CSV table of C-alpha atoms in Angstrom, one decimal:
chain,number,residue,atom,x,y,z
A,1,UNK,CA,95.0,130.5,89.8
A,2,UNK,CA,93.3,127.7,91.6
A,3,UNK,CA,95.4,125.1,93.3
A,4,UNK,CA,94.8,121.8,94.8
A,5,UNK,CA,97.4,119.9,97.6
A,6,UNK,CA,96.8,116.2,98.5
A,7,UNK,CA,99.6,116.3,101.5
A,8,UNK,CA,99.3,112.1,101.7
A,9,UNK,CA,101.1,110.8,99.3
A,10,UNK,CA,100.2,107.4,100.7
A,11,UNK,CA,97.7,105.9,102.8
A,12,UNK,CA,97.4,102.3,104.0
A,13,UNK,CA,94.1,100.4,105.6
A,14,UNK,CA,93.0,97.5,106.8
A,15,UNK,CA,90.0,95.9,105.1
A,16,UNK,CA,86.3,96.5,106.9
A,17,UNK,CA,88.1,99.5,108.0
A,18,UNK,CA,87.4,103.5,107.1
A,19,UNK,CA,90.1,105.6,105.8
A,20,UNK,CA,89.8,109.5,105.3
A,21,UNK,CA,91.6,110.8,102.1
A,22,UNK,CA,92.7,114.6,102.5
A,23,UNK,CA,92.2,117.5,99.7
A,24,UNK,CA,92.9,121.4,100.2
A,25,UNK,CA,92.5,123.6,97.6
A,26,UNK,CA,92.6,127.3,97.0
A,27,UNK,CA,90.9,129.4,95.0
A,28,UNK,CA,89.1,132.9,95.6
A,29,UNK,CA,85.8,132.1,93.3
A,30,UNK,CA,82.3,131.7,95.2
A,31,UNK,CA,80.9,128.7,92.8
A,32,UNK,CA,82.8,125.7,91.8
A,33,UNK,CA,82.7,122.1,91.9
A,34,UNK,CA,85.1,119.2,93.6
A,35,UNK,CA,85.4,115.9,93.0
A,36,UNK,CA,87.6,112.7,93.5
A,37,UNK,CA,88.4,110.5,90.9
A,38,UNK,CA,90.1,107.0,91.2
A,39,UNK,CA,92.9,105.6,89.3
A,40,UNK,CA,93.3,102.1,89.8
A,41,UNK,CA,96.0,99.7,88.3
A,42,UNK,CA,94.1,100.1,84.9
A,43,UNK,CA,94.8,103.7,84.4
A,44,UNK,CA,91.1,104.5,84.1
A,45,UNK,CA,89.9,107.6,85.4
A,46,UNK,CA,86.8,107.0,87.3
A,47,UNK,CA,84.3,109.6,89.2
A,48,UNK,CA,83.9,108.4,92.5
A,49,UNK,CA,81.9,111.7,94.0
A,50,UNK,CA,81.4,115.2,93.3
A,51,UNK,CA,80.1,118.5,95.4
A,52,UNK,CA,78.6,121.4,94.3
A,53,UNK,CA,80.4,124.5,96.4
A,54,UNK,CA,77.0,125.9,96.6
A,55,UNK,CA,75.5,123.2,98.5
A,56,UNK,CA,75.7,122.5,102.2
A,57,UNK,CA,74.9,119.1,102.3
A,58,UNK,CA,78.2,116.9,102.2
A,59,UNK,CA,77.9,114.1,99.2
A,60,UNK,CA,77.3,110.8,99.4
A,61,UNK,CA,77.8,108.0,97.1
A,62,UNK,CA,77.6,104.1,98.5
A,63,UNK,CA,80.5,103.7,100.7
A,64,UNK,CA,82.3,106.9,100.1
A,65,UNK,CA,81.2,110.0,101.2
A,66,UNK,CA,82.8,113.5,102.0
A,67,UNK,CA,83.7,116.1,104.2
A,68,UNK,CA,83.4,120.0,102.4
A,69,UNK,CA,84.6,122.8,104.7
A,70,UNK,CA,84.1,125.6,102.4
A,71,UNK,CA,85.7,128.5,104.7
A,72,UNK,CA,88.6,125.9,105.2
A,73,UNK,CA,88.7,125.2,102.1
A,74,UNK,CA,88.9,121.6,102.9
A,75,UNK,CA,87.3,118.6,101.1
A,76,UNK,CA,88.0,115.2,102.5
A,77,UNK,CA,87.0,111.7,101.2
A,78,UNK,CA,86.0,109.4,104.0
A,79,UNK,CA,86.1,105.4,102.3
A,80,UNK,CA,83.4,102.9,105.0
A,81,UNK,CA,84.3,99.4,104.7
A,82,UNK,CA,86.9,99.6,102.9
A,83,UNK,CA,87.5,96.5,100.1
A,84,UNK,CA,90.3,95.3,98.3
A,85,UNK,CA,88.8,96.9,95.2
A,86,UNK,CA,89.4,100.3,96.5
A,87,UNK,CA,93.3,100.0,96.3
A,88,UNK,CA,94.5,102.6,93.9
A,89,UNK,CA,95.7,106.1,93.2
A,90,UNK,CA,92.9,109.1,94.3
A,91,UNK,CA,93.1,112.1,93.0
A,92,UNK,CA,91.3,115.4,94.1
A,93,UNK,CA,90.1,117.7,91.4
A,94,UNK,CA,88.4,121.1,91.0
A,95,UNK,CA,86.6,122.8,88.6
A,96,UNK,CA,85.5,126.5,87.8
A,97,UNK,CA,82.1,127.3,87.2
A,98,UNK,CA,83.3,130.1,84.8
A,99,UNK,CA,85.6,130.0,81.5
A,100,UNK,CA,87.0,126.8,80.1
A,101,UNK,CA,86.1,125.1,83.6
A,102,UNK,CA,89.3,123.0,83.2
A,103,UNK,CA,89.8,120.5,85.7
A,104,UNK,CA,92.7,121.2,88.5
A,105,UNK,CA,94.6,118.1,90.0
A,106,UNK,CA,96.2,117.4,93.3
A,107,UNK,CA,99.6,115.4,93.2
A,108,UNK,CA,97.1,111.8,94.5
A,109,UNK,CA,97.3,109.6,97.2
A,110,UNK,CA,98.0,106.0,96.6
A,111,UNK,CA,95.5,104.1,99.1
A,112,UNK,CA,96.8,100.5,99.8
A,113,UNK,CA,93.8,98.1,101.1
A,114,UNK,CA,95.6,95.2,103.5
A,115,UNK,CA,93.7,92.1,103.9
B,1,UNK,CA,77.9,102.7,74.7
B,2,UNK,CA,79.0,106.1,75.6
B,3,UNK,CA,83.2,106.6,75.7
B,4,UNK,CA,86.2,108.4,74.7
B,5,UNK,CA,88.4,106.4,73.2
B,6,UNK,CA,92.5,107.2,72.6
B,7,UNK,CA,95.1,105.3,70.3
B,8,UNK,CA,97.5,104.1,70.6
B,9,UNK,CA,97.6,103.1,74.1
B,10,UNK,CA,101.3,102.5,74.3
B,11,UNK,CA,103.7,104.0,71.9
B,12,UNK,CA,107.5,104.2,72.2
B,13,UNK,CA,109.6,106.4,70.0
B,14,UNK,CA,112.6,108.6,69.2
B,15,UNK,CA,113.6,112.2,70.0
B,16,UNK,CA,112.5,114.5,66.7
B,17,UNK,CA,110.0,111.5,65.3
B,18,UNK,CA,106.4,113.8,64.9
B,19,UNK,CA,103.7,111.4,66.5
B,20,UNK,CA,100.0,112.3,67.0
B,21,UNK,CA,97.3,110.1,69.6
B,22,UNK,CA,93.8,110.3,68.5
B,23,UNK,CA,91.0,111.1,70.4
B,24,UNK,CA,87.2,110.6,69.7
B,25,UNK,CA,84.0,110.7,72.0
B,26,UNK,CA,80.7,109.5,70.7
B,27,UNK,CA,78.4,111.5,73.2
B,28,UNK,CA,78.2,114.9,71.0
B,29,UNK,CA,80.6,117.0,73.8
B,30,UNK,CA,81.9,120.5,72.7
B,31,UNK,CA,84.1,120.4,75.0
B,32,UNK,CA,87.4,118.2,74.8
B,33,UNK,CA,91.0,118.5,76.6
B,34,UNK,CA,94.3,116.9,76.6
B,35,UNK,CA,96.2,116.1,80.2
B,36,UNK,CA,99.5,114.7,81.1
B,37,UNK,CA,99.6,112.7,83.9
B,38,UNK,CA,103.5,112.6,85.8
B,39,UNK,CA,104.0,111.0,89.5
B,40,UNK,CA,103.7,113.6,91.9
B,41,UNK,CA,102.3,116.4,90.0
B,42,UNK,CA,98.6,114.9,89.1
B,43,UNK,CA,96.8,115.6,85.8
B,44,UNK,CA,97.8,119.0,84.6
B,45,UNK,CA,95.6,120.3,81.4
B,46,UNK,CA,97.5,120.4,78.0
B,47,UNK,CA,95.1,122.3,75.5
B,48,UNK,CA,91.4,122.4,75.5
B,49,UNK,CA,88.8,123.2,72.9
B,50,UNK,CA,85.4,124.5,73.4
B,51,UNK,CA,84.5,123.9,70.4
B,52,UNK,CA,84.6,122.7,66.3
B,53,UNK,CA,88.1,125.2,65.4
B,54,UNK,CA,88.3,126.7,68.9
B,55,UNK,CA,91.2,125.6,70.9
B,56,UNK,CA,93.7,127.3,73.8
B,57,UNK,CA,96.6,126.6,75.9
B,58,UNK,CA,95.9,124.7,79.2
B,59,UNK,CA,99.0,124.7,81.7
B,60,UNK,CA,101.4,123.2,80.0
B,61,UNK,CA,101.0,123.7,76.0
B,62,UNK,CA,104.9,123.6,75.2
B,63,UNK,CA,105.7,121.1,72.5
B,64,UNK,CA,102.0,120.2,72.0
B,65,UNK,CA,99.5,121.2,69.0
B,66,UNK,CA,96.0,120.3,68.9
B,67,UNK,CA,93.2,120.6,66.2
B,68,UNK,CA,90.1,120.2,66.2
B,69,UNK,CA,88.1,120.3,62.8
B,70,UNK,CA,85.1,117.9,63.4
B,71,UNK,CA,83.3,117.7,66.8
B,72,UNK,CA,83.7,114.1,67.7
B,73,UNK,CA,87.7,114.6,67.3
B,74,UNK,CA,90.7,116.3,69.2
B,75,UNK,CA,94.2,115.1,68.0
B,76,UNK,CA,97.0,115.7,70.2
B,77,UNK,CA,100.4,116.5,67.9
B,78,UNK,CA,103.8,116.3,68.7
B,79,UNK,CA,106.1,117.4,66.1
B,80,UNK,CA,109.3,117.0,67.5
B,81,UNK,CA,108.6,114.9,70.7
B,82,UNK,CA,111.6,115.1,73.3
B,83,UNK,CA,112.5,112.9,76.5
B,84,UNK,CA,110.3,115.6,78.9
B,85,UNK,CA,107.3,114.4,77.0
B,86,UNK,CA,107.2,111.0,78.7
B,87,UNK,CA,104.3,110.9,80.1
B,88,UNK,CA,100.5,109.1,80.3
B,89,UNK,CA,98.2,111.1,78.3
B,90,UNK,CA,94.8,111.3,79.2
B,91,UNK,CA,91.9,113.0,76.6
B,92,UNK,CA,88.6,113.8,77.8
B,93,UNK,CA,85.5,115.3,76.8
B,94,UNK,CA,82.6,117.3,78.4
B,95,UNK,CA,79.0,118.1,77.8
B,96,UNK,CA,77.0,121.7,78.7
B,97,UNK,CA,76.8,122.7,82.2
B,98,UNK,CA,73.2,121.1,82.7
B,99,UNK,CA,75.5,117.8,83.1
B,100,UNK,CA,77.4,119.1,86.1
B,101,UNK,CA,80.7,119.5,84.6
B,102,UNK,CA,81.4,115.7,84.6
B,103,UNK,CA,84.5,115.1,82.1
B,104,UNK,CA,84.6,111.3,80.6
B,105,UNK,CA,88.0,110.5,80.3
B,106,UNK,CA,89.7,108.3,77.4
B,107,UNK,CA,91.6,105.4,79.0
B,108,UNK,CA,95.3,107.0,78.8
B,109,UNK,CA,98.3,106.5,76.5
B,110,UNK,CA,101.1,105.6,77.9
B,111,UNK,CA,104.5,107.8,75.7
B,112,UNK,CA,107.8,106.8,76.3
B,113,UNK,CA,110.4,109.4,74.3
B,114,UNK,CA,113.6,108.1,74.3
């Protein structure tokens, strides 16, 4: 089964300032996708980026963007000027290509934006 | 506008009381799933369904049922909720793989089993 470890369950930044997010995840499939989704105060669940396994090219969306290390199974979200907007909870989430291609959650990381 | 929507957003109730939360997407997905949401564990899937009278057991189906007789629907039953089910709920909904496996999600209900 695949599993996903956010080991930061909190992160803190200054505003104008970058912050880097940290996701591992495991899984023995060749295809799959990963994404982060943000959680602020609201509850929403919003997409913030995704990343096709089979593609080598790290995404990029705005101000966020990520680092995929598919041998180290690493997937990292890197926030640029940060804003006070970006305070909430960040989760990091994978997906199967095959089968139900349920979504699998790490724990989150609560990202705190300091003015 | 395209969404998944979930009622009741907040609900507090008593051990044994059967409750269910609705969930409906306008956007013609097959497939829908239920999650719960509890600090330090993430989102953890509940039951999915691929499709109109095809549902299975996610992760953590205990205590849960789910139906799901017309496309646009997936009710999440509990029919004897106990205080382990606190929890935020999330619903959400997918489209074929030509849309990259992006779920929509509803915008949570908050359960409180006392």
């Amino acid at each position: 089964a695949q599993t996903v470890t956010q080991s930061q369950p909190e992160m803190s930044v200054q505003e104008a300032e970058t912050v880097t997010l940290s996701c591992t995840y495991d899984t023995s499939e060749s295809d799959y996708y990963l994404f982060w989704y943000k959680q602020p105060p609201s509850r929403q669940m919003i997409l913030v980026i995704r990343q096709e396994a089979y593609k080598q090219q790290n995404a990029t969306e705005n101000r966020f963007s990520v680092n995929f290390q598919k041998a180290a199974k690493s997937f990292s979200l890197k926030i640029s000027d940060s804003q006070l907007g970006d305070a909430a909870m960040y989760f990091c989430a994978y997906s199967s290509f095959q089968g139900a291609q349920k979504l699998v959650f790490g724990q989150g990381t609560r990202l705190t934006i300091n003015p | 506008e395209a969404q998944v929507t979930q009622n009741p957003r907040y609900l507090i109730t008593v051990t044994g009381k059967k409750l269910t939360v609705t969930c409906s997407q306008n956007m013609n997905h097959e497939y829908m799933s239920w999650y719960r949401q509890d600090p330090g564990l993430g989102l953890r899937q509940i039951y999915y369904s691929m499709n109109v009278e095809v549902t299975d057991k996610g992760d953590v189906p205990e205590g849960y049922k789910v139906s799901r007789k017309e496309k646009r629907n997936f009710p999440l039953i509990l029919e004897s909720p106990s205080p382990n089910q606190t929890s935020l709920y999330f619903c959400a909904s997918r489209g074929d793989r030509g849309e990259s496996y992006e779920q929509y999600f509803g915008p949570g209900t908050r359960l409180t089993v006392t």
